[in-house]
Amino acid sequence: MQFSELTPQEFDQFTRAHFSHFTQTLNNYNLKKDAGVETYLVGVKDNGKVKAACLITLTPVMKVFKYAYTNRGPVMDYSDKSTFDVFFEGLTAFLKPKKVVYVRVDPYEVIKERNHEGEVIKDMGNRYIFDYFKALGWNHTGFTRGFDPVVQIRWHSVLNLENKNPKTLLNDMDSLRKRNIKKAQKNGLHLRYLELDEIDVFRKFMKDTSEMKAFIDRDDEYYISRKKHFGDNVLIPLVYVDLEEYNDATRKDRDQLVKNIDKAKKGLEKDPSNTKAENKIKNLSEQLRNIEDKLAEGEQLLKAHGRELPVASSYYFITPHEVVYLAGGSANEFRHFAGSYLIQWHMINHALENNIDIYNFYGISGNFTPEAEDYGVIQFKKGFNAKVLEYVGDFIKPVNGPAYAAYKNLTKLRTFIGR
């Protein structure tokens, strides 16, 4: 068994066959190489068979040195200590001559499953990972919560689709999710995927949402470059309202209500003491006023926006292992169309149709109190009957001890002077 560089084909075959994050894919390797990032594919082989695979990048620090990082890697069986030792000992030896100061890894390994109140549902029983890393000189950076612009989030909200179908999934959701999905399906909404040259439509939704909710979004280049290199493994669904269709359906509902009211009035004329018919007329009349308001809004929107009204868009990564909901935005003034719910439901079904067992709602803070900055997001994801996955976190190892000490001192100094 030995540590070695892998060919793109070896790396691709292994990561497709073994559970891995979208950053540990051949698409991402090609993106990094085309961007001029120093990138390597490394792993462990045993008699020619790949036992571990990893995409790792090197970034300049302190002018002459480098920092190494593998995003959600390596991909391997962490319970296999011999493979673990060969990989991480080999990785240190591989990086030393490349002037690497230190290396950071954040394995895509779950240590606990929780509910959305933060209560532990299942302990994965893999605490040995911490011992394995410590024995080889790695330091764990802690069990972090919250969001960081550099460090990967340690908490995901995930829906397990294994042995599920649309009916069982819908039944498992809370009443609000069920109601809004059904509402979206009735609202004359349509969905299509945006192409690379249409990505500005998605970006506008994200910019509006980030300004409204006061969070920092990724830049345009991030989304554009991933769509360019990942191709059909990035999907950007757009939901829009066909306002002519929407208004026609509303008119039909209105006309049916008018008929029902007339029928109830005739019944009341025959029997003026019929309080049931009288109450029915009141209820139907209230419904009629609401539907007339709805039609008036639809006609006004058609005049202002034309036939197609975009209401929501999202950004997804697709791997053989999971459908990942990276980001999404919606027009606040059109939230009542429930466009974001149609996107979620459509993409959940996309996963089912393609035999993908995990629908990943992606990051949450790990803070489960009502004061959490993303409490509303947590409740949204909880409503789909998702569970929370807590990941092992980050590990750092100095590769060049003296240079790493100098780097830490420089970082402290910059923090102190505000640079």
Short mmCIF file of N, CA and C in Angstrom, two decimals, residues 62-198:
data_model
loop_
_atom_site.label_atom_id
_atom_site.label_comp_id
_atom_site.label_asym_id
_atom_site.label_seq_id
_atom_site.Cartn_x
_atom_site.Cartn_y
_atom_site.Cartn_z
N MET A 62 2.73 34.37 2.63
CA MET A 62 4.02 34.97 3.00
C MET A 62 5.01 35.00 1.82
N LYS A 63 4.49 35.24 0.64
CA LYS A 63 5.27 35.44 -0.58
C LYS A 63 5.95 34.18 -1.10
N VAL A 64 6.70 33.47 -0.27
CA VAL A 64 7.49 32.34 -0.78
C VAL A 64 6.94 30.98 -0.33
N PHE A 65 5.95 30.97 0.55
CA PHE A 65 5.42 29.71 1.08
C PHE A 65 4.00 29.46 0.56
N LYS A 66 3.44 28.30 0.95
CA LYS A 66 2.11 27.91 0.49
C LYS A 66 1.31 27.28 1.63
N TYR A 67 0.01 27.35 1.45
CA TYR A 67 -0.94 26.74 2.38
C TYR A 67 -1.70 25.67 1.60
N ALA A 68 -1.81 24.47 2.14
CA ALA A 68 -2.50 23.37 1.46
C ALA A 68 -3.86 23.13 2.10
N TYR A 69 -4.83 22.83 1.24
CA TYR A 69 -6.19 22.62 1.74
C TYR A 69 -6.92 21.62 0.86
N THR A 70 -7.62 20.69 1.50
CA THR A 70 -8.53 19.82 0.76
C THR A 70 -9.93 20.05 1.29
N ASN A 71 -10.82 20.48 0.42
CA ASN A 71 -12.19 20.82 0.76
C ASN A 71 -13.03 19.54 0.80
N ARG A 72 -13.39 19.13 2.04
CA ARG A 72 -14.20 17.92 2.27
C ARG A 72 -13.50 16.65 1.81
N GLY A 73 -12.20 16.64 1.96
CA GLY A 73 -11.44 15.46 1.61
C GLY A 73 -10.55 15.03 2.77
N PRO A 74 -9.85 13.90 2.62
CA PRO A 74 -9.92 12.98 1.48
C PRO A 74 -11.17 12.10 1.51
N VAL A 75 -11.41 11.44 0.37
CA VAL A 75 -12.50 10.47 0.27
C VAL A 75 -11.91 9.10 0.57
N MET A 76 -12.36 8.49 1.66
CA MET A 76 -11.79 7.21 2.08
C MET A 76 -12.65 6.62 3.20
N ASP A 77 -12.33 5.40 3.56
CA ASP A 77 -12.93 4.74 4.72
C ASP A 77 -12.09 5.10 5.92
N TYR A 78 -12.58 6.02 6.76
CA TYR A 78 -11.78 6.51 7.87
C TYR A 78 -11.60 5.47 8.98
N SER A 79 -12.38 4.41 8.93
CA SER A 79 -12.20 3.35 9.93
C SER A 79 -11.03 2.43 9.58
N ASP A 80 -10.55 2.53 8.34
CA ASP A 80 -9.41 1.71 7.89
C ASP A 80 -8.12 2.43 8.29
N LYS A 81 -7.59 2.08 9.47
CA LYS A 81 -6.46 2.83 10.03
C LYS A 81 -5.20 2.71 9.17
N SER A 82 -4.98 1.57 8.57
CA SER A 82 -3.77 1.42 7.75
C SER A 82 -3.82 2.36 6.55
N THR A 83 -4.98 2.45 5.89
CA THR A 83 -5.13 3.38 4.77
C THR A 83 -5.02 4.82 5.26
N PHE A 84 -5.64 5.10 6.40
CA PHE A 84 -5.57 6.43 7.01
C PHE A 84 -4.13 6.86 7.23
N ASP A 85 -3.35 5.99 7.87
CA ASP A 85 -1.96 6.32 8.18
C ASP A 85 -1.12 6.51 6.92
N VAL A 86 -1.29 5.62 5.97
CA VAL A 86 -0.53 5.73 4.73
C VAL A 86 -0.85 7.04 4.02
N PHE A 87 -2.14 7.39 3.98
CA PHE A 87 -2.52 8.63 3.28
C PHE A 87 -1.93 9.85 3.97
N PHE A 88 -2.16 10.02 5.27
CA PHE A 88 -1.78 11.26 5.92
C PHE A 88 -0.27 11.38 6.15
N GLU A 89 0.40 10.26 6.36
CA GLU A 89 1.87 10.31 6.41
C GLU A 89 2.42 10.64 5.03
N GLY A 90 1.83 10.05 4.02
CA GLY A 90 2.26 10.31 2.65
C GLY A 90 1.97 11.73 2.22
N LEU A 91 0.84 12.27 2.67
CA LEU A 91 0.48 13.63 2.31
C LEU A 91 1.50 14.63 2.85
N THR A 92 1.91 14.46 4.11
CA THR A 92 2.91 15.35 4.70
C THR A 92 4.22 15.29 3.92
N ALA A 93 4.65 14.09 3.58
CA ALA A 93 5.89 13.93 2.81
C ALA A 93 5.75 14.54 1.42
N PHE A 94 4.58 14.44 0.83
CA PHE A 94 4.32 14.98 -0.51
C PHE A 94 4.38 16.51 -0.51
N LEU A 95 3.90 17.12 0.58
CA LEU A 95 3.79 18.58 0.63
C LEU A 95 5.08 19.27 1.07
N LYS A 96 5.93 18.58 1.80
CA LYS A 96 7.14 19.21 2.35
C LYS A 96 8.01 19.88 1.29
N PRO A 97 8.37 19.20 0.20
CA PRO A 97 9.23 19.85 -0.80
C PRO A 97 8.54 20.95 -1.60
N LYS A 98 7.24 21.13 -1.40
CA LYS A 98 6.49 22.15 -2.15
C LYS A 98 6.37 23.45 -1.36
N LYS A 99 7.17 23.60 -0.33
CA LYS A 99 7.21 24.82 0.50
C LYS A 99 5.87 25.11 1.18
N VAL A 100 5.21 24.05 1.60
CA VAL A 100 3.93 24.19 2.30
C VAL A 100 4.19 24.46 3.78
N VAL A 101 3.54 25.50 4.31
CA VAL A 101 3.67 25.86 5.72
C VAL A 101 2.81 24.95 6.59
N TYR A 102 1.54 24.82 6.20
CA TYR A 102 0.64 23.94 6.94
C TYR A 102 -0.46 23.46 6.01
N VAL A 103 -1.16 22.41 6.44
CA VAL A 103 -2.24 21.83 5.65
C VAL A 103 -3.49 21.73 6.50
N ARG A 104 -4.63 22.01 5.88
CA ARG A 104 -5.92 21.93 6.56
C ARG A 104 -6.82 20.93 5.82
N VAL A 105 -7.51 20.08 6.58
CA VAL A 105 -8.50 19.18 6.00
C VAL A 105 -9.80 19.31 6.79
N ASP A 106 -10.93 19.10 6.12
CA ASP A 106 -12.23 19.09 6.81
C ASP A 106 -13.04 17.92 6.26
N PRO A 107 -12.77 16.70 6.72
CA PRO A 107 -13.39 15.49 6.16
C PRO A 107 -14.92 15.56 6.13
N TYR A 108 -15.49 14.96 5.10
CA TYR A 108 -16.95 14.90 4.95
C TYR A 108 -17.47 13.72 5.75
N GLU A 109 -17.18 13.76 7.05
CA GLU A 109 -17.50 12.66 7.95
C GLU A 109 -18.44 13.15 9.05
N VAL A 110 -19.56 12.47 9.20
CA VAL A 110 -20.58 12.82 10.19
C VAL A 110 -20.23 12.17 11.52
N ILE A 111 -20.30 12.97 12.61
CA ILE A 111 -20.08 12.36 13.93
C ILE A 111 -21.39 12.16 14.69
N LYS A 112 -22.41 13.00 14.38
CA LYS A 112 -23.70 12.84 15.05
C LYS A 112 -24.84 13.24 14.13
N GLU A 113 -25.95 12.55 14.27
CA GLU A 113 -27.20 12.97 13.65
C GLU A 113 -28.07 13.60 14.74
N ARG A 114 -28.71 14.72 14.40
CA ARG A 114 -29.54 15.43 15.36
C ARG A 114 -30.89 15.78 14.74
N ASN A 115 -31.83 16.18 15.58
CA ASN A 115 -33.05 16.78 15.06
C ASN A 115 -32.85 18.29 15.01
N HIS A 116 -33.87 19.03 14.58
CA HIS A 116 -33.70 20.48 14.41
C HIS A 116 -33.93 21.25 15.71
N GLU A 117 -34.00 20.53 16.82
CA GLU A 117 -33.90 21.15 18.14
C GLU A 117 -32.49 20.99 18.69
N GLY A 118 -31.64 20.29 17.93
CA GLY A 118 -30.26 20.08 18.34
C GLY A 118 -30.05 18.82 19.15
N GLU A 119 -31.10 18.07 19.39
CA GLU A 119 -30.99 16.85 20.21
C GLU A 119 -30.37 15.72 19.38
N VAL A 120 -29.47 14.98 20.01
CA VAL A 120 -28.78 13.88 19.32
C VAL A 120 -29.73 12.72 19.08
N ILE A 121 -29.83 12.32 17.82
CA ILE A 121 -30.63 11.16 17.44
C ILE A 121 -29.75 9.92 17.38
N LYS A 122 -28.54 10.12 16.85
CA LYS A 122 -27.64 8.98 16.66
C LYS A 122 -26.20 9.45 16.74
N ASP A 123 -25.41 8.75 17.54
CA ASP A 123 -23.96 8.97 17.57
C ASP A 123 -23.33 7.96 16.62
N MET A 124 -22.52 8.45 15.68
CA MET A 124 -21.98 7.56 14.65
C MET A 124 -20.88 6.64 15.16
N GLY A 125 -20.43 6.85 16.39
CA GLY A 125 -19.44 5.95 16.98
C GLY A 125 -18.07 5.99 16.32
N ASN A 126 -17.71 7.15 15.77
CA ASN A 126 -16.42 7.24 15.06
C ASN A 126 -15.47 8.25 15.70
N ARG A 127 -15.50 8.33 17.02
CA ARG A 127 -14.60 9.26 17.72
C ARG A 127 -13.14 8.88 17.54
N TYR A 128 -12.90 7.66 17.09
CA TYR A 128 -11.52 7.23 16.84
C TYR A 128 -10.83 8.13 15.82
N ILE A 129 -11.60 8.81 14.98
CA ILE A 129 -11.00 9.69 13.98
C ILE A 129 -10.11 10.73 14.65
N PHE A 130 -10.58 11.28 15.77
CA PHE A 130 -9.80 12.29 16.48
C PHE A 130 -8.49 11.71 16.99
N ASP A 131 -8.53 10.47 17.48
CA ASP A 131 -7.31 9.81 17.96
C ASP A 131 -6.35 9.55 16.81
N TYR A 132 -6.87 9.12 15.68
CA TYR A 132 -6.03 8.85 14.51
C TYR A 132 -5.29 10.11 14.07
N PHE A 133 -6.01 11.22 14.00
CA PHE A 133 -5.38 12.48 13.59
C PHE A 133 -4.34 12.93 14.61
N LYS A 134 -4.70 12.87 15.88
CA LYS A 134 -3.80 13.34 16.93
C LYS A 134 -2.49 12.56 16.93
N ALA A 135 -2.58 11.25 16.69
CA ALA A 135 -1.38 10.41 16.69
C ALA A 135 -0.41 10.79 15.58
N LEU A 136 -0.92 11.44 14.53
CA LEU A 136 -0.05 11.83 13.41
C LEU A 136 0.28 13.32 13.43
N GLY A 137 0.00 13.98 14.57
CA GLY A 137 0.43 15.37 14.72
C GLY A 137 -0.55 16.41 14.22
N TRP A 138 -1.82 16.04 14.03
CA TRP A 138 -2.83 16.98 13.56
C TRP A 138 -3.57 17.57 14.76
N ASN A 139 -3.97 18.84 14.65
CA ASN A 139 -4.72 19.53 15.70
C ASN A 139 -6.15 19.82 15.23
N HIS A 140 -7.12 19.44 16.06
CA HIS A 140 -8.52 19.73 15.75
C HIS A 140 -8.81 21.17 16.12
N THR A 141 -9.53 21.91 15.25
CA THR A 141 -9.76 23.34 15.48
C THR A 141 -11.00 23.64 16.31
N GLY A 142 -11.70 22.59 16.73
CA GLY A 142 -12.83 22.80 17.63
C GLY A 142 -14.18 22.49 17.01
N PHE A 143 -15.19 22.36 17.88
CA PHE A 143 -16.55 22.04 17.45
C PHE A 143 -17.31 23.35 17.24
N THR A 144 -17.08 23.93 16.10
CA THR A 144 -17.57 25.27 15.80
C THR A 144 -19.06 25.30 15.48
N ARG A 145 -19.65 26.45 15.74
CA ARG A 145 -21.02 26.76 15.33
C ARG A 145 -21.00 28.11 14.61
N GLY A 146 -22.06 28.37 13.86
CA GLY A 146 -22.13 29.63 13.16
C GLY A 146 -21.48 29.56 11.78
N PHE A 147 -21.43 30.72 11.13
CA PHE A 147 -20.93 30.80 9.76
C PHE A 147 -19.60 31.52 9.73
N ASP A 148 -18.73 31.08 8.84
CA ASP A 148 -17.41 31.66 8.69
C ASP A 148 -17.14 31.84 7.20
N PRO A 149 -16.60 32.97 6.77
CA PRO A 149 -16.36 33.18 5.33
C PRO A 149 -15.28 32.29 4.75
N VAL A 150 -14.47 31.67 5.59
CA VAL A 150 -13.35 30.84 5.11
C VAL A 150 -13.57 29.36 5.42
N VAL A 151 -13.94 29.06 6.67
CA VAL A 151 -14.05 27.67 7.12
C VAL A 151 -15.41 27.10 6.71
N GLN A 152 -15.40 25.84 6.26
CA GLN A 152 -16.65 25.19 5.85
C GLN A 152 -17.59 25.00 7.04
N ILE A 153 -18.89 25.15 6.76
CA ILE A 153 -19.89 24.98 7.80
C ILE A 153 -19.85 23.55 8.33
N ARG A 154 -20.07 23.40 9.64
CA ARG A 154 -19.95 22.08 10.26
C ARG A 154 -21.30 21.39 10.43
N TRP A 155 -22.37 22.02 9.93
CA TRP A 155 -23.72 21.50 10.13
C TRP A 155 -24.49 21.56 8.82
N HIS A 156 -25.13 20.46 8.46
CA HIS A 156 -26.00 20.42 7.28
C HIS A 156 -27.38 19.90 7.69
N SER A 157 -28.38 20.35 6.95
CA SER A 157 -29.74 19.83 7.09
C SER A 157 -30.02 18.96 5.88
N VAL A 158 -30.36 17.68 6.12
CA VAL A 158 -30.38 16.69 5.04
C VAL A 158 -31.66 15.86 5.09
N LEU A 159 -32.22 15.60 3.91
CA LEU A 159 -33.42 14.75 3.80
C LEU A 159 -33.00 13.43 3.18
N ASN A 160 -33.27 12.35 3.90
CA ASN A 160 -32.94 11.01 3.42
C ASN A 160 -34.04 10.51 2.50
N LEU A 161 -33.68 10.17 1.25
CA LEU A 161 -34.68 9.74 0.27
C LEU A 161 -34.67 8.23 0.03
N GLU A 162 -33.79 7.54 0.73
CA GLU A 162 -33.66 6.09 0.49
C GLU A 162 -34.98 5.38 0.80
N ASN A 163 -35.43 4.57 -0.16
CA ASN A 163 -36.68 3.79 -0.04
C ASN A 163 -37.91 4.68 0.16
N LYS A 164 -37.84 5.92 -0.32
CA LYS A 164 -38.97 6.84 -0.21
C LYS A 164 -39.58 7.10 -1.59
N ASN A 165 -40.81 7.60 -1.59
CA ASN A 165 -41.47 8.02 -2.82
C ASN A 165 -42.14 9.36 -2.56
N PRO A 166 -42.61 10.05 -3.61
CA PRO A 166 -43.21 11.37 -3.40
C PRO A 166 -44.32 11.39 -2.36
N LYS A 167 -45.16 10.37 -2.37
CA LYS A 167 -46.28 10.35 -1.43
C LYS A 167 -45.82 10.27 0.02
N THR A 168 -44.89 9.36 0.31
CA THR A 168 -44.42 9.23 1.69
C THR A 168 -43.66 10.48 2.14
N LEU A 169 -42.88 11.07 1.24
CA LEU A 169 -42.14 12.28 1.59
C LEU A 169 -43.09 13.43 1.91
N LEU A 170 -44.13 13.58 1.10
CA LEU A 170 -45.09 14.65 1.34
C LEU A 170 -45.84 14.43 2.64
N ASN A 171 -46.19 13.20 2.92
CA ASN A 171 -46.91 12.88 4.16
C ASN A 171 -46.07 13.17 5.40
N ASP A 172 -44.75 13.05 5.26
CA ASP A 172 -43.85 13.26 6.40
C ASP A 172 -43.59 14.74 6.69
N MET A 173 -43.97 15.62 5.77
CA MET A 173 -43.73 17.06 5.95
C MET A 173 -44.78 17.66 6.89
N ASP A 174 -44.46 18.83 7.43
CA ASP A 174 -45.45 19.50 8.27
C ASP A 174 -46.53 20.14 7.40
N SER A 175 -47.59 20.63 8.04
CA SER A 175 -48.75 21.12 7.30
C SER A 175 -48.42 22.34 6.44
N LEU A 176 -47.52 23.20 6.90
CA LEU A 176 -47.17 24.39 6.12
C LEU A 176 -46.47 24.01 4.82
N ARG A 177 -45.54 23.06 4.91
CA ARG A 177 -44.83 22.61 3.70
C ARG A 177 -45.81 21.96 2.71
N LYS A 178 -46.67 21.09 3.22
CA LYS A 178 -47.67 20.44 2.36
C LYS A 178 -48.56 21.49 1.67
N ARG A 179 -49.03 22.42 2.47
CA ARG A 179 -49.96 23.43 1.94
C ARG A 179 -49.29 24.30 0.87
N ASN A 180 -48.07 24.72 1.12
CA ASN A 180 -47.40 25.60 0.17
C ASN A 180 -46.97 24.88 -1.11
N ILE A 181 -46.62 23.61 -1.00
CA ILE A 181 -46.30 22.83 -2.20
C ILE A 181 -47.55 22.68 -3.07
N LYS A 182 -48.68 22.35 -2.42
CA LYS A 182 -49.94 22.22 -3.17
C LYS A 182 -50.37 23.56 -3.75
N LYS A 183 -50.16 24.62 -2.99
CA LYS A 183 -50.50 25.97 -3.45
C LYS A 183 -49.67 26.33 -4.68
N ALA A 184 -48.38 26.02 -4.64
CA ALA A 184 -47.50 26.33 -5.78
C ALA A 184 -47.93 25.56 -7.03
N GLN A 185 -48.36 24.33 -6.82
CA GLN A 185 -48.79 23.52 -7.96
C GLN A 185 -50.08 24.06 -8.58
N LYS A 186 -50.91 24.76 -7.79
CA LYS A 186 -52.18 25.29 -8.29
C LYS A 186 -52.04 26.70 -8.85
N ASN A 187 -50.90 27.35 -8.60
CA ASN A 187 -50.78 28.77 -8.90
C ASN A 187 -50.37 29.09 -10.34
N GLY A 188 -50.42 28.12 -11.23
CA GLY A 188 -50.00 28.38 -12.60
C GLY A 188 -48.51 28.58 -12.73
N LEU A 189 -47.74 27.98 -11.81
CA LEU A 189 -46.29 28.13 -11.83
C LEU A 189 -45.66 27.13 -12.79
N HIS A 190 -44.56 27.56 -13.39
CA HIS A 190 -43.79 26.69 -14.28
C HIS A 190 -42.32 26.74 -13.86
N LEU A 191 -41.58 25.70 -14.21
CA LEU A 191 -40.17 25.64 -13.86
C LEU A 191 -39.35 25.27 -15.09
N ARG A 192 -38.25 25.96 -15.25
CA ARG A 192 -37.27 25.60 -16.27
C ARG A 192 -35.88 25.88 -15.72
N TYR A 193 -34.85 25.32 -16.37
CA TYR A 193 -33.47 25.52 -15.92
C TYR A 193 -32.82 26.65 -16.70
N LEU A 194 -32.12 27.51 -15.97
CA LEU A 194 -31.39 28.60 -16.60
C LEU A 194 -30.08 28.09 -17.19
N GLU A 195 -29.69 28.64 -18.33
CA GLU A 195 -28.40 28.32 -18.93
C GLU A 195 -27.37 29.34 -18.46
N LEU A 196 -26.12 29.10 -18.83
CA LEU A 196 -25.02 29.95 -18.37
C LEU A 196 -25.25 31.42 -18.74
N ASP A 197 -25.75 31.66 -19.95
CA ASP A 197 -25.93 33.05 -20.38
C ASP A 197 -27.17 33.72 -19.77
N GLU A 198 -27.90 32.98 -18.92
CA GLU A 198 -29.07 33.54 -18.24
C GLU A 198 -28.84 33.67 -16.74
#
